[in-house]
Amino acid sequence: MALIWLDGELRDADSARVSVFDHGLTVGDGVFETIKTEEGRPFALTRHLDRLAVSAAGLGLPAPDLDDVRRACAAVVKALPLPLGRLRVTYTGGVGPLGSDRGQAPPTLVVAHVEGARLPESTAAITVPWPRNERGALSGLKTTSYAENVIALARARQAAASEALFGNTAGHLCEGTGSNVFVVIDGELHTPPLSSGCLAGVTRALVVEWSGAKETELPLGVLREADEIFLTSTARDVQAVRRVDDRELPGAPGPVTAEALRVFRERSAADIDP
Ligand code: PLP
């Protein structure tokens, strides 16, 4: 079941229509956010909306009206209350001309509220055999040009894993297709810096803030040596990695991961941006 906000109106999923010429569809000229809702309360909404604006600016899209997006989020959540949901906000270049004339046609804003799922406490991952370009135009932006992630995720599924981890062109650890990555070395928690090309994950930022993780350039090979590894994202919260490629990490979640998860659960239960 899903409920959609489109063109300023609430619709059910079957009657919501976007043009087949929308640039979000034809060339991936769009940005998006996935926001967790619990008992009708969006989690860290302001951080997500700020990132939507950053991604839109990176693509040269007209700045989204964040009050409008906020109203749309409130309307779909109110109309479809769910114990655990996901707000999917998509904002695209619409159907106008591409390139220098863009922005003359109104952008498309779609906000959907769909059911969420709780994921298992540990998972398997693979490494991706090609690099993420940390200097590329899309680096660090949450755009609808996610085909590279989709290809990598398909490889993960073939290997009975749920995530694929990228290194960057410098051979440093970067991020997953839809998650950030943390490693424990000698009892200390580290995560790649934003300069690695990773997305500024909302969950990542909170774990750095709440668990004091260090932002460190790490060689991709750290995945073969780290004592513990975990992933963070809106869907996963903090999720331990129990296998990377053919390396097993028995006992995952280890003590540092378990503590990061405990702290995340405790602190995020308080009202962050109600
Ligand atoms: N990295 C990528 C490429 C993502 O798409 C996502 C989320 O979808 C993340 C990291 C994690 O970000 P967040 O914690 O804000 O969900």
mmCIF file of C-alpha atoms and ligand atoms in Angstrom:
data_model
loop_
_atom_site.group_PDB
_atom_site.id
_atom_site.type_symbol
_atom_site.label_atom_id
_atom_site.label_comp_id
_atom_site.label_asym_id
_atom_site.label_seq_id
_atom_site.Cartn_x
_atom_site.Cartn_y
_atom_site.Cartn_z
ATOM 1 C CA MET A 1 0.000 0.000 0.000
ATOM 2 C CA ALA A 2 1.325 3.474 -0.796
ATOM 3 C CA LEU A 3 -0.035 6.979 -0.889
ATOM 4 C CA ILE A 4 1.450 9.634 -3.160
ATOM 5 C CA TRP A 5 1.694 13.397 -3.090
ATOM 6 C CA LEU A 6 1.987 14.748 -6.626
ATOM 7 C CA ASP A 7 1.264 18.191 -8.092
ATOM 8 C CA GLY A 8 0.021 19.416 -4.739
ATOM 9 C CA GLU A 9 -2.565 16.644 -4.307
ATOM 10 C CA LEU A 10 -2.843 13.352 -2.467
ATOM 11 C CA ARG A 11 -3.462 10.348 -4.706
ATOM 12 C CA ASP A 12 -3.363 6.603 -4.375
ATOM 13 C CA ALA A 13 -0.434 4.915 -6.116
ATOM 14 C CA ASP A 14 -2.573 3.670 -9.037
ATOM 15 C CA SER A 15 -3.813 7.099 -10.060
ATOM 16 C CA ALA A 16 -0.550 9.068 -9.623
ATOM 17 C CA ARG A 17 0.916 9.767 -13.087
ATOM 18 C CA VAL A 18 4.219 11.374 -14.155
ATOM 19 C CA SER A 19 5.014 12.241 -17.790
ATOM 20 C CA VAL A 20 6.939 9.616 -19.765
ATOM 21 C CA PHE A 21 9.170 12.539 -20.862
ATOM 22 C CA ASP A 22 10.115 13.486 -17.296
ATOM 23 C CA HIS A 23 13.895 13.878 -17.150
ATOM 24 C CA GLY A 24 14.024 11.896 -13.944
ATOM 25 C CA LEU A 25 12.842 8.937 -16.007
ATOM 26 C CA THR A 26 14.640 9.576 -19.304
ATOM 27 C CA VAL A 27 18.103 10.677 -18.146
ATOM 28 C CA GLY A 28 18.186 10.272 -14.362
ATOM 29 C CA ASP A 29 18.023 14.042 -13.852
ATOM 30 C CA GLY A 30 16.599 13.955 -10.357
ATOM 31 C CA VAL A 31 17.377 13.610 -6.667
ATOM 32 C CA PHE A 32 15.724 11.669 -3.889
ATOM 33 C CA GLU A 33 15.549 10.997 -0.176
ATOM 34 C CA THR A 34 14.327 8.053 1.865
ATOM 35 C CA ILE A 35 13.179 9.043 5.356
ATOM 36 C CA LYS A 36 12.170 6.653 8.114
ATOM 37 C CA THR A 37 8.836 7.189 9.876
ATOM 38 C CA GLU A 38 7.889 5.574 13.170
ATOM 39 C CA GLU A 39 4.359 5.918 14.505
ATOM 40 C CA GLY A 40 3.826 8.828 12.119
ATOM 41 C CA ARG A 41 7.000 10.661 13.132
ATOM 42 C CA PRO A 42 9.566 11.329 10.377
ATOM 43 C CA PHE A 43 13.106 10.758 11.624
ATOM 44 C CA ALA A 44 15.678 13.540 11.161
ATOM 45 C CA LEU A 45 13.506 15.242 8.521
ATOM 46 C CA THR A 46 15.452 18.511 8.464
ATOM 47 C CA ARG A 47 18.755 16.723 7.802
ATOM 48 C CA HIS A 48 17.151 14.812 4.914
ATOM 49 C CA LEU A 49 15.559 17.931 3.414
ATOM 50 C CA ASP A 50 18.829 19.843 3.677
ATOM 51 C CA ARG A 51 20.562 17.001 1.814
ATOM 52 C CA LEU A 52 17.816 17.022 -0.852
ATOM 53 C CA ALA A 53 18.602 20.718 -1.418
ATOM 54 C CA VAL A 54 22.358 20.007 -1.625
ATOM 55 C CA SER A 55 21.807 17.186 -4.149
ATOM 56 C CA ALA A 56 19.452 19.372 -6.233
ATOM 57 C CA ALA A 57 22.017 22.203 -6.273
ATOM 58 C CA GLY A 58 24.709 19.713 -7.338
ATOM 59 C CA LEU A 59 22.597 18.774 -10.356
ATOM 60 C CA GLY A 60 21.739 22.395 -11.129
ATOM 61 C CA LEU A 61 18.028 21.803 -10.480
ATOM 62 C CA PRO A 62 15.961 24.751 -9.245
ATOM 63 C CA ALA A 63 16.079 24.847 -5.447
ATOM 64 C CA PRO A 64 13.211 22.788 -4.002
ATOM 65 C CA ASP A 65 10.736 24.655 -1.797
ATOM 66 C CA LEU A 66 11.527 22.781 1.416
ATOM 67 C CA ASP A 67 8.393 24.078 3.188
ATOM 68 C CA ASP A 68 6.369 22.583 0.379
ATOM 69 C CA VAL A 69 8.223 19.257 0.659
ATOM 70 C CA ARG A 70 7.689 19.310 4.432
ATOM 71 C CA ARG A 71 3.939 19.905 3.942
ATOM 72 C CA ALA A 72 3.787 17.055 1.428
ATOM 73 C CA CYS A 73 5.564 14.715 3.882
ATOM 74 C CA ALA A 74 3.164 15.673 6.675
ATOM 75 C CA ALA A 75 0.142 15.156 4.400
ATOM 76 C CA VAL A 76 1.086 11.638 3.231
ATOM 77 C CA VAL A 77 2.071 10.509 6.725
ATOM 78 C CA LYS A 78 -1.202 11.825 8.156
ATOM 79 C CA ALA A 79 -3.275 10.203 5.423
ATOM 80 C CA LEU A 80 -1.486 6.836 5.730
ATOM 81 C CA PRO A 81 -0.322 6.293 9.296
ATOM 82 C CA LEU A 82 2.089 3.341 9.523
ATOM 83 C CA PRO A 83 3.913 1.853 12.532
ATOM 84 C CA LEU A 84 7.106 1.762 10.463
ATOM 85 C CA GLY A 85 7.181 3.588 7.148
ATOM 86 C CA ARG A 86 9.437 5.201 4.585
ATOM 87 C CA LEU A 87 8.901 8.583 3.003
ATOM 88 C CA ARG A 88 10.271 8.543 -0.526
ATOM 89 C CA VAL A 89 10.814 12.057 -1.805
ATOM 90 C CA THR A 90 11.721 12.358 -5.499
ATOM 91 C CA TYR A 91 12.421 15.707 -7.150
ATOM 92 C CA THR A 92 13.279 15.826 -10.847
ATOM 93 C CA GLY A 93 13.952 18.283 -13.667
ATOM 94 C CA GLY A 94 10.432 17.776 -15.071
ATOM 95 C CA VAL A 95 9.830 17.823 -18.821
ATOM 96 C CA GLY A 96 11.482 21.088 -19.926
ATOM 97 C CA PRO A 97 14.630 21.484 -22.040
ATOM 98 C CA LEU A 98 17.870 20.010 -20.726
ATOM 99 C CA GLY A 99 21.031 22.047 -20.321
ATOM 100 C CA SER A 100 21.196 25.803 -20.046
ATOM 101 C CA ASP A 101 17.434 26.352 -20.401
ATOM 102 C CA ARG A 102 16.580 24.007 -17.607
ATOM 103 C CA GLY A 103 14.594 25.326 -14.729
ATOM 104 C CA GLN A 104 12.095 27.026 -17.050
ATOM 105 C CA ALA A 105 9.712 24.099 -16.762
ATOM 106 C CA PRO A 106 8.398 23.240 -13.306
ATOM 107 C CA PRO A 107 10.245 20.407 -11.595
ATOM 108 C CA THR A 108 8.362 17.284 -10.538
ATOM 109 C CA LEU A 109 7.912 16.555 -6.824
ATOM 110 C CA VAL A 110 6.609 13.145 -5.745
ATOM 111 C CA VAL A 111 6.343 12.137 -2.093
ATOM 112 C CA ALA A 112 5.249 8.606 -1.251
ATOM 113 C CA HIS A 113 4.679 6.939 2.104
ATOM 114 C CA VAL A 114 5.255 3.188 1.987
ATOM 115 C CA GLU A 115 5.654 0.431 4.543
ATOM 116 C CA GLY A 116 9.136 -0.118 5.969
ATOM 117 C CA ALA A 117 10.726 -3.319 7.228
ATOM 118 C CA ARG A 118 13.107 -4.140 10.061
ATOM 119 C CA LEU A 119 16.292 -5.707 8.731
ATOM 120 C CA PRO A 120 18.302 -8.506 10.398
ATOM 121 C CA GLU A 121 21.023 -7.517 12.880
ATOM 122 C CA SER A 122 23.802 -8.836 10.623
ATOM 123 C CA THR A 123 24.355 -9.288 6.893
ATOM 124 C CA ALA A 124 26.870 -10.264 4.195
ATOM 125 C CA ALA A 125 28.578 -7.885 1.763
ATOM 126 C CA ILE A 126 30.847 -8.074 -1.277
ATOM 127 C CA THR A 127 33.409 -5.631 -2.615
ATOM 128 C CA VAL A 128 32.826 -4.056 -6.027
ATOM 129 C CA PRO A 129 35.570 -4.667 -8.613
ATOM 130 C CA TRP A 130 35.401 -1.167 -10.128
ATOM 131 C CA PRO A 131 36.021 2.136 -8.298
ATOM 132 C CA ARG A 132 33.623 4.865 -7.274
ATOM 133 C CA ASN A 133 34.871 8.134 -8.792
ATOM 134 C CA GLU A 134 35.238 10.431 -5.803
ATOM 135 C CA ARG A 135 36.006 13.357 -8.168
ATOM 136 C CA GLY A 136 33.040 12.716 -10.484
ATOM 137 C CA ALA A 137 30.170 15.189 -10.917
ATOM 138 C CA LEU A 138 27.715 12.965 -9.012
ATOM 139 C CA SER A 139 30.033 12.167 -6.133
ATOM 140 C CA GLY A 140 28.302 12.638 -2.778
ATOM 141 C CA LEU A 141 24.911 13.473 -4.369
ATOM 142 C CA LYS A 142 21.786 11.384 -3.857
ATOM 143 C CA THR A 143 20.532 11.346 -7.432
ATOM 144 C CA THR A 144 18.193 9.113 -9.392
ATOM 145 C CA SER A 145 21.240 8.188 -11.540
ATOM 146 C CA TYR A 146 21.788 5.105 -9.356
ATOM 147 C CA ALA A 147 22.264 2.513 -12.113
ATOM 148 C CA GLU A 148 25.856 1.804 -11.035
ATOM 149 C CA ASN A 149 24.561 0.973 -7.567
ATOM 150 C CA VAL A 150 21.867 -1.245 -9.024
ATOM 151 C CA ILE A 151 24.470 -3.237 -11.001
ATOM 152 C CA ALA A 152 26.660 -3.613 -7.913
ATOM 153 C CA LEU A 153 23.695 -4.650 -5.777
ATOM 154 C CA ALA A 154 22.738 -7.321 -8.318
ATOM 155 C CA ARG A 155 26.257 -8.764 -7.947
ATOM 156 C CA ALA A 156 25.805 -8.781 -4.184
ATOM 157 C CA ARG A 157 22.513 -10.671 -4.486
ATOM 158 C CA GLN A 158 24.199 -13.265 -6.720
ATOM 159 C CA ALA A 159 26.712 -13.815 -3.917
ATOM 160 C CA ALA A 160 23.917 -14.161 -1.300
ATOM 161 C CA ALA A 161 24.884 -10.761 0.135
ATOM 162 C CA SER A 162 22.739 -7.662 0.723
ATOM 163 C CA GLU A 163 25.302 -4.932 0.074
ATOM 164 C CA ALA A 164 28.244 -4.166 -2.222
ATOM 165 C CA LEU A 165 31.075 -1.963 -0.966
ATOM 166 C CA PHE A 166 32.992 0.443 -3.204
ATOM 167 C CA GLY A 167 36.575 1.604 -3.047
ATOM 168 C CA ASN A 168 37.414 4.891 -4.788
ATOM 169 C CA THR A 169 39.976 5.678 -7.506
ATOM 170 C CA ALA A 170 42.693 6.140 -4.840
ATOM 171 C CA GLY A 171 42.050 2.598 -3.564
ATOM 172 C CA HIS A 172 40.393 3.860 -0.372
ATOM 173 C CA LEU A 173 37.253 2.463 1.200
ATOM 174 C CA CYS A 174 34.224 4.555 0.189
ATOM 175 C CA GLU A 175 30.659 3.302 0.867
ATOM 176 C CA GLY A 176 27.999 0.772 -0.095
ATOM 177 C CA THR A 177 25.328 1.077 -2.781
ATOM 178 C CA GLY A 178 22.903 2.430 -0.192
ATOM 179 C CA SER A 179 24.857 2.583 3.044
ATOM 180 C CA ASN A 180 27.948 3.990 4.741
ATOM 181 C CA VAL A 181 30.560 1.716 6.231
ATOM 182 C CA PHE A 182 32.353 1.668 9.599
ATOM 183 C CA VAL A 183 35.268 -0.505 10.700
ATOM 184 C CA VAL A 184 36.784 -1.278 14.095
ATOM 185 C CA ILE A 185 40.596 -1.396 14.298
ATOM 186 C CA ASP A 186 42.308 -1.949 17.655
ATOM 187 C CA GLY A 187 39.059 -1.137 19.436
ATOM 188 C CA GLU A 188 38.646 2.222 17.611
ATOM 189 C CA LEU A 189 35.781 3.072 15.318
ATOM 190 C CA HIS A 190 36.554 4.581 11.888
ATOM 191 C CA THR A 191 34.552 5.587 8.830
ATOM 192 C CA PRO A 192 35.765 7.011 5.486
ATOM 193 C CA PRO A 193 35.720 10.843 5.231
ATOM 194 C CA LEU A 194 33.315 12.582 2.829
ATOM 195 C CA SER A 195 36.339 13.244 0.562
ATOM 196 C CA SER A 196 36.311 9.480 -0.178
ATOM 197 C CA GLY A 197 33.268 10.196 -2.370
ATOM 198 C CA CYS A 198 30.709 8.696 0.003
ATOM 199 C CA LEU A 199 27.278 10.182 0.559
ATOM 200 C CA ALA A 200 26.905 12.308 3.686
ATOM 201 C CA GLY A 201 24.637 9.680 5.256
ATOM 202 C CA VAL A 202 22.267 10.938 7.934
ATOM 203 C CA THR A 203 22.799 7.757 9.981
ATOM 204 C CA ARG A 204 26.576 8.031 9.445
ATOM 205 C CA ALA A 205 26.598 11.588 10.804
ATOM 206 C CA LEU A 206 24.641 10.564 13.903
ATOM 207 C CA VAL A 207 26.930 7.574 14.600
ATOM 208 C CA VAL A 208 30.002 9.819 14.207
ATOM 209 C CA GLU A 209 28.393 12.307 16.607
ATOM 210 C CA TRP A 210 27.068 9.811 19.158
ATOM 211 C CA SER A 211 29.771 7.121 19.118
ATOM 212 C CA GLY A 212 32.782 9.315 18.408
ATOM 213 C CA ALA A 213 33.870 7.474 15.254
ATOM 214 C CA LYS A 214 36.910 8.976 13.534
ATOM 215 C CA GLU A 215 36.780 9.966 9.868
ATOM 216 C CA THR A 216 39.856 8.236 8.440
ATOM 217 C CA GLU A 217 41.132 7.434 4.961
ATOM 218 C CA LEU A 218 41.285 3.649 4.934
ATOM 219 C CA PRO A 219 42.672 1.317 2.269
ATOM 220 C CA LEU A 220 39.992 -0.949 0.769
ATOM 221 C CA GLY A 221 42.028 -3.890 2.111
ATOM 222 C CA VAL A 222 40.998 -2.878 5.657
ATOM 223 C CA LEU A 223 37.920 -5.023 5.057
ATOM 224 C CA ARG A 224 40.187 -8.096 5.239
ATOM 225 C CA GLU A 225 41.678 -7.049 8.581
ATOM 226 C CA ALA A 226 39.140 -5.040 10.588
ATOM 227 C CA ASP A 227 37.963 -6.632 13.837
ATOM 228 C CA GLU A 228 34.394 -5.525 13.177
ATOM 229 C CA ILE A 229 32.554 -3.970 10.244
ATOM 230 C CA PHE A 230 29.100 -2.427 10.155
ATOM 231 C CA LEU A 231 26.845 -0.569 7.753
ATOM 232 C CA THR A 232 24.622 2.433 8.447
ATOM 233 C CA SER A 233 21.619 3.701 6.538
ATOM 234 C CA THR A 234 18.029 4.776 6.994
ATOM 235 C CA ALA A 235 16.863 1.231 6.196
ATOM 236 C CA ARG A 236 19.565 -0.629 8.147
ATOM 237 C CA ASP A 237 20.148 1.715 11.117
ATOM 238 C CA VAL A 238 23.372 0.044 12.381
ATOM 239 C CA GLN A 239 23.807 -3.416 10.840
ATOM 240 C CA ALA A 240 26.764 -5.711 11.527
ATOM 241 C CA VAL A 241 28.627 -7.355 8.635
ATOM 242 C CA ARG A 242 29.255 -11.067 9.249
ATOM 243 C CA ARG A 243 30.900 -11.812 5.860
ATOM 244 C CA VAL A 244 32.773 -9.726 3.267
ATOM 245 C CA ASP A 245 33.530 -11.622 0.057
ATOM 246 C CA ASP A 246 34.895 -14.919 1.422
ATOM 247 C CA ARG A 247 36.031 -13.505 4.768
ATOM 248 C CA GLU A 248 33.835 -14.544 7.709
ATOM 249 C CA LEU A 249 33.557 -12.338 10.800
ATOM 250 C CA PRO A 250 32.283 -14.774 13.405
ATOM 251 C CA GLY A 251 30.497 -13.306 16.377
ATOM 252 C CA ALA A 252 29.133 -10.283 14.477
ATOM 253 C CA PRO A 253 27.851 -7.999 15.915
ATOM 254 C CA GLY A 254 31.030 -7.563 17.951
ATOM 255 C CA PRO A 255 31.159 -5.405 21.095
ATOM 256 C CA VAL A 256 31.848 -2.024 19.442
ATOM 257 C CA THR A 257 29.095 -2.572 16.866
ATOM 258 C CA ALA A 258 26.637 -3.682 19.548
ATOM 259 C CA GLU A 259 27.398 -0.551 21.569
ATOM 260 C CA ALA A 260 27.021 1.719 18.518
ATOM 261 C CA LEU A 261 23.640 0.086 17.837
ATOM 262 C CA ARG A 262 22.548 0.470 21.462
ATOM 263 C CA VAL A 263 23.504 4.144 21.512
ATOM 264 C CA PHE A 264 21.846 4.751 18.138
ATOM 265 C CA ARG A 265 18.575 3.126 19.292
ATOM 266 C CA GLU A 266 18.559 5.010 22.562
ATOM 267 C CA ARG A 267 19.396 8.430 21.152
ATOM 268 C CA SER A 268 17.224 8.163 18.050
ATOM 269 C CA ALA A 269 14.183 7.245 20.169
ATOM 270 C CA ALA A 270 14.322 10.804 21.501
ATOM 271 C CA ASP A 271 12.635 13.392 19.289
ATOM 272 C CA ILE A 272 15.025 14.278 16.533
ATOM 273 C CA ASP A 273 13.272 16.934 14.553
ATOM 274 C CA PRO A 274 9.658 15.883 15.286
HETATM 275 N N1 PLP B 1 25.328 5.913 0.677
HETATM 276 C C1 PLP B 1 24.458 5.844 -0.340
HETATM 277 C C2 PLP B 1 24.990 5.733 -1.740
HETATM 278 C C3 PLP B 1 23.078 5.878 -0.100
HETATM 279 O O1 PLP B 1 22.216 5.839 -1.130
HETATM 280 C C4 PLP B 1 22.619 5.953 1.232
HETATM 281 C C5 PLP B 1 21.186 5.981 1.552
HETATM 282 O O2 PLP B 1 20.349 5.680 0.782
HETATM 283 C C6 PLP B 1 23.549 6.004 2.270
HETATM 284 C C7 PLP B 1 24.897 5.997 1.962
HETATM 285 C C8 PLP B 1 23.098 6.089 3.711
HETATM 286 O O3 PLP B 1 22.503 7.337 3.977
HETATM 287 P P1 PLP B 1 21.369 7.535 5.095
HETATM 288 O O4 PLP B 1 21.967 7.113 6.396
HETATM 289 O O5 PLP B 1 21.083 8.991 5.052
HETATM 290 O O6 PLP B 1 20.199 6.694 4.707
#
